[in-house]
Coordinates of C-alpha atoms in Angstrom, one line a residue:
X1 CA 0.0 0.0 0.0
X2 CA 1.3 3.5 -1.0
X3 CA 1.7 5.7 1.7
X4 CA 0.9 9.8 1.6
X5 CA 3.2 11.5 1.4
X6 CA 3.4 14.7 4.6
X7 CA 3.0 18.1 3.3
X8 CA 5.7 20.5 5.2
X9 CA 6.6 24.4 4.8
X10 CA 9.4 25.8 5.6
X11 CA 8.5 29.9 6.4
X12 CA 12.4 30.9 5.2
X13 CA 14.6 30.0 2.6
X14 CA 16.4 26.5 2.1
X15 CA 19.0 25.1 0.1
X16 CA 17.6 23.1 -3.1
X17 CA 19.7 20.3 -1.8
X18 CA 17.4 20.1 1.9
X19 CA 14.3 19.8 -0.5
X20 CA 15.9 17.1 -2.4
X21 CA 16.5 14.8 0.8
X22 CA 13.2 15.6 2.1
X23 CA 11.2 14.7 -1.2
X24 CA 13.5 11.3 -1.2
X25 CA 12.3 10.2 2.1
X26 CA 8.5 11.1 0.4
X27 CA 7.7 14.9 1.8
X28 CA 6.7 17.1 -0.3
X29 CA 8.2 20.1 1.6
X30 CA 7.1 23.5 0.0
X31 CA 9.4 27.1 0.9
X32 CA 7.8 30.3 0.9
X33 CA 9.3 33.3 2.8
X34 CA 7.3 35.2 4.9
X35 CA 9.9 38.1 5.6
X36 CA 12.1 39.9 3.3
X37 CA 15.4 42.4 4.4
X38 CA 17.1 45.2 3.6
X39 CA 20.7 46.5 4.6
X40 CA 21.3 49.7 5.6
X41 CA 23.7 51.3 3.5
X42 CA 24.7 54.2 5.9
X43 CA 26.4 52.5 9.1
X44 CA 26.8 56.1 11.5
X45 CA 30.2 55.4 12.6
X46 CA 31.1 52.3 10.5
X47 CA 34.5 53.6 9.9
X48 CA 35.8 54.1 13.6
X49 CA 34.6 50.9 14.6
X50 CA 36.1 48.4 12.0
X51 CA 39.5 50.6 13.4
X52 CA 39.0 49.9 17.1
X53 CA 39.4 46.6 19.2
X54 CA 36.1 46.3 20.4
X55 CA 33.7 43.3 21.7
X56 CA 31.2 42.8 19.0
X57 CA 27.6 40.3 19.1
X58 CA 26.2 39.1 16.1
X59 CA 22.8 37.0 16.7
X60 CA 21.9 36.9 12.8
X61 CA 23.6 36.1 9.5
X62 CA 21.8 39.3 8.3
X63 CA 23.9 41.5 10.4
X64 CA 27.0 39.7 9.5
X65 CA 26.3 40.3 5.7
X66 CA 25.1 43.7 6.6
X67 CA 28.5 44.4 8.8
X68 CA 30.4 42.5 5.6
X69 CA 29.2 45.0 3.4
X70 CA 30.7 47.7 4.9
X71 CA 34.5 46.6 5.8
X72 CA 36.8 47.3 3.5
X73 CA 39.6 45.4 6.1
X74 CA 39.4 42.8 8.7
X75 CA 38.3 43.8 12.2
X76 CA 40.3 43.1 15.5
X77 CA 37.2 42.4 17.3
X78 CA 37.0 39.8 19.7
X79 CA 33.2 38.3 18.7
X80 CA 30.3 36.8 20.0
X81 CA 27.7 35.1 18.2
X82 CA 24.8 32.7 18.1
X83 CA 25.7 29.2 16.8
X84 CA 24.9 27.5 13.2
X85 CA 24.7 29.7 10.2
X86 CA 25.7 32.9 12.2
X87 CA 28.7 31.2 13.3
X88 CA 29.8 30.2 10.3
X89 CA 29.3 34.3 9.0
X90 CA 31.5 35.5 11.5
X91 CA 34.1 33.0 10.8
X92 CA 34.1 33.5 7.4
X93 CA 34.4 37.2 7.8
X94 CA 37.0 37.1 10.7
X95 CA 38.2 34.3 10.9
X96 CA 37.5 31.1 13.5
X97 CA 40.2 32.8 16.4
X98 CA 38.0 35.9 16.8
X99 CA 35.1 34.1 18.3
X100 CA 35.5 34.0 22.2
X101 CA 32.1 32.9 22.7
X102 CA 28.9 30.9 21.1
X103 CA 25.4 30.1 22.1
X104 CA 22.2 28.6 20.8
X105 CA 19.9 31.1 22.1
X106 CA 20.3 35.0 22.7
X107 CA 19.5 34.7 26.7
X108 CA 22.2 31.7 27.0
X109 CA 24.5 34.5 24.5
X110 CA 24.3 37.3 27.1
X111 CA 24.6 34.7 29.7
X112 CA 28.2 33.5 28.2
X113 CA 29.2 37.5 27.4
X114 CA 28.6 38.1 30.6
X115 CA 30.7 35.1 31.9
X116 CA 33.3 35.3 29.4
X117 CA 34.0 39.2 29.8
X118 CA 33.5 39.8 33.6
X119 CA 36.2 36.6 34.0
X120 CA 38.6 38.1 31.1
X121 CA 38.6 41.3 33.0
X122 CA 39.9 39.8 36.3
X123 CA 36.4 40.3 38.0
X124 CA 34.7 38.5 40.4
X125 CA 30.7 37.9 40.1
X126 CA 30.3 39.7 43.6
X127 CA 32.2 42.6 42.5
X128 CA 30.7 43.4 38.8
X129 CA 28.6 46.7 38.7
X130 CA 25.4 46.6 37.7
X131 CA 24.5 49.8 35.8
X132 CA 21.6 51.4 34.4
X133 CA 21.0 52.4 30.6
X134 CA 24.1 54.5 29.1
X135 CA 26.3 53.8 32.0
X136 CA 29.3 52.3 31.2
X137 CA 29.6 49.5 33.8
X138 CA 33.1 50.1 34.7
X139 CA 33.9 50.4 30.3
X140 CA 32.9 47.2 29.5
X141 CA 31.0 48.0 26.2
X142 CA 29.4 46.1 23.7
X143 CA 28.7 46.5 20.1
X144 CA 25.5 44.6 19.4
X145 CA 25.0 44.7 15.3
X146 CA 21.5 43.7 15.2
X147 CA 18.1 44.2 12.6
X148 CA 15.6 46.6 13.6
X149 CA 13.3 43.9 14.8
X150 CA 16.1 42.7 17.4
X151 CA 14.9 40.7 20.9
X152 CA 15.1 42.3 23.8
X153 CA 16.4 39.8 25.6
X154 CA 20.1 40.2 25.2
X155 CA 20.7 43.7 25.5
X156 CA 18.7 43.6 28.5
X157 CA 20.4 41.1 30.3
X158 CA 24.0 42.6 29.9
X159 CA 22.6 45.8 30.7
X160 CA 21.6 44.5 33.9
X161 CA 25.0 42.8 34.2
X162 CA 26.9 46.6 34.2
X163 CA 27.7 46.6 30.3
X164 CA 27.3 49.5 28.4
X165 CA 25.6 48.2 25.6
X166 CA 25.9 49.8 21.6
X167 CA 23.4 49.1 19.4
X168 CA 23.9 49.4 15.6
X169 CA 21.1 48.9 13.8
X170 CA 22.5 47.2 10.3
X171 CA 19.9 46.1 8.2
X172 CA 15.8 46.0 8.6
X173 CA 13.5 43.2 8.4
X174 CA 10.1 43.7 6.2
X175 CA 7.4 41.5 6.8
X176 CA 5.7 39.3 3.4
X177 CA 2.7 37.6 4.7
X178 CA 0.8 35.9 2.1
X179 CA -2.3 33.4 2.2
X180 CA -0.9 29.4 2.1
X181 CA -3.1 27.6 0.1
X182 CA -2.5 23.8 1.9
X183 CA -3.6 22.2 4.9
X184 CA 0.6 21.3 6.2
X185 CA 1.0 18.6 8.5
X186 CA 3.8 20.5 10.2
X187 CA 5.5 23.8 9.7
X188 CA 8.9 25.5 10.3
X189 CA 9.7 28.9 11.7
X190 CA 12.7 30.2 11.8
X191 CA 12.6 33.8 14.0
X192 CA 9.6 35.6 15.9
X193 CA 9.0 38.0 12.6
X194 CA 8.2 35.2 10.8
X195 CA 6.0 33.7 13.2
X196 CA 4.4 37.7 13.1
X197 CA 4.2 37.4 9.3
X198 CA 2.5 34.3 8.8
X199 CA -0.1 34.3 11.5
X200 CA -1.2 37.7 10.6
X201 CA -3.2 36.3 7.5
X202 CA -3.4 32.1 8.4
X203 CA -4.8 29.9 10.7
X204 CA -3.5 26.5 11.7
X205 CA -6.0 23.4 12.4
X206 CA -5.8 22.7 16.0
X207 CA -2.9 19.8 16.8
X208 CA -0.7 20.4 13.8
X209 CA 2.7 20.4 15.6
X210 CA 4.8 23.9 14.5
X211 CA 9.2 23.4 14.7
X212 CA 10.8 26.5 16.2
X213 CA 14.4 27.1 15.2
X214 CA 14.9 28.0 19.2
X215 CA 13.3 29.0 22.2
X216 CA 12.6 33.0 21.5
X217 CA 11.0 31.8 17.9
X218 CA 8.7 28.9 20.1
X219 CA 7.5 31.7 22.7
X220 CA 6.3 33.4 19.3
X221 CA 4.4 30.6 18.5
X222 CA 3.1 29.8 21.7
X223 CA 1.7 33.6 22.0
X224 CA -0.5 32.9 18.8
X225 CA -1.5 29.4 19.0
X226 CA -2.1 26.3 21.7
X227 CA -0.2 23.8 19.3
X228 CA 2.5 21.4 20.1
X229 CA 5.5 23.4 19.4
X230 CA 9.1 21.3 19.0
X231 CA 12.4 23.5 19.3
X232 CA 15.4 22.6 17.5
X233 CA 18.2 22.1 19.4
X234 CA 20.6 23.6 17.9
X235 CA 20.6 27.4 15.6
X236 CA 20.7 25.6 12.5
X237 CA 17.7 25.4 9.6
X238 CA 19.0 22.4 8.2
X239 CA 18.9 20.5 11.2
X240 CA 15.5 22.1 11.9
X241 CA 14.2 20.5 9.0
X242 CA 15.6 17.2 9.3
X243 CA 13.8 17.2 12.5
X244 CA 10.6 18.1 10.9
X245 CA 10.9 15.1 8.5
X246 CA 11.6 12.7 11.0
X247 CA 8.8 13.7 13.4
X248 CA 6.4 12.2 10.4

């Protein structure tokens, strides 16, 4: 007896070749972007930074590219960054030695910034600051390069640490919601404005389990809908997927 095949989305872009492996193990899985971006081509103070030794955070490709764009040499930053794809940016753009630090998620990023920088300073936990918006927390600054549509979670939690925390805003994020046509038996998101996007014109049958790239995209999800939501455990869309397909 031939079996149905599973009908899958994936709300961002994937390689041709993830496709491929899931329409060999019989899923049809169909791609369809629900946000779109733009860089920002004038970086206010682009110049001094890419000159100065600085602590840099990247929790997106996007603001890698977007950061990328701009550098005309390589940067003596020291770097942190989310995991996967992101990771991968930053070492192609500075090189594997300038990342001091990694996470999967951007609470447990501020939580190893915070660890990694109070320790590389000499400090002890009970003798770090904790300062207020614009102070400087005893100069320990970070540059956060971030989209528009950043989380809060990150800068807030260093900020509460003592760091003086720099946001530059490298690239926006434009929601494309559009009307899916199929009733999915599971569906990928991959970041909160997705999650925005496609909710603001669909509905989802009660019970069809939704894959969240990590725990900020699941609360997303969770805000809009009571079904099973299954997080990915590690920043990466490919592994996302492959998670998808063998859930079915």
């Amino acid at each position: 007896m031939t079996r149905s095949p599973k009908y899958l989305l994936s709300t961002g872009d994937l390689p041709g070749q993830i496709v491929e492996e899931a329409a060999e193990r019989g899923v049809v899985l169909d791609v369809m972007s629900f946000i779109g971006m733009e860089y920002i081509d004038e970086i206010t103070g682009m110049e001094k930074l890419v000159s100065q030794p600085l602590v840099a955070v990247f929790t997106s490709v996007n603001a890698v590219n977007a950061v990328w764009r701009c550098v005309r040499v390589r940067p003596g930053w020291r770097v942190y960054c989310m995991g996967g794809a992101t990771y991968e940016a930053v070492v192609k753009l500075l090189g594997e030695a300038a990342v001091v630090g990694k996470a999967g998620s951007a609470a447990g990023l501020a939580e190893v910034i915070r660890d990694g920088e109070t320790g590389s300073r000499g400090e002890t936990g009970g003798g770090r600051e904790t300062g207020s918006r614009g102070e400087t927390g005893g100069g320990r600054e970070i540059v956060f390069f971030c989209g528009d549509q950043r989380r809060e979670e990150l800068p807030s939690i260093l900020r509460g640490a003592g760091f003086s925390v720099v946001e530059k805003v490298v690239y926006r994020t434009l929601l494309t919601p559009h009307k899916v046509e199929r009733d999915y038996d599971g569906i990928a998101f991959f970041s909160p404005s997705a999650v925005e996007s496609f909710f603001s014109v669909n509905e989802i049958a009660a019970g069809v389990p939704l894959f969240a790239i990590g725990a900020t995209t699941a609360a997303a999800i969770r805000a809009r809908c009571t079904n099973p939501v299954i997080t990915g455990g590690e920043p990466d869309k490919a592994m996302l997927i492959r998670k998808m397909t063998d859930h079915f």
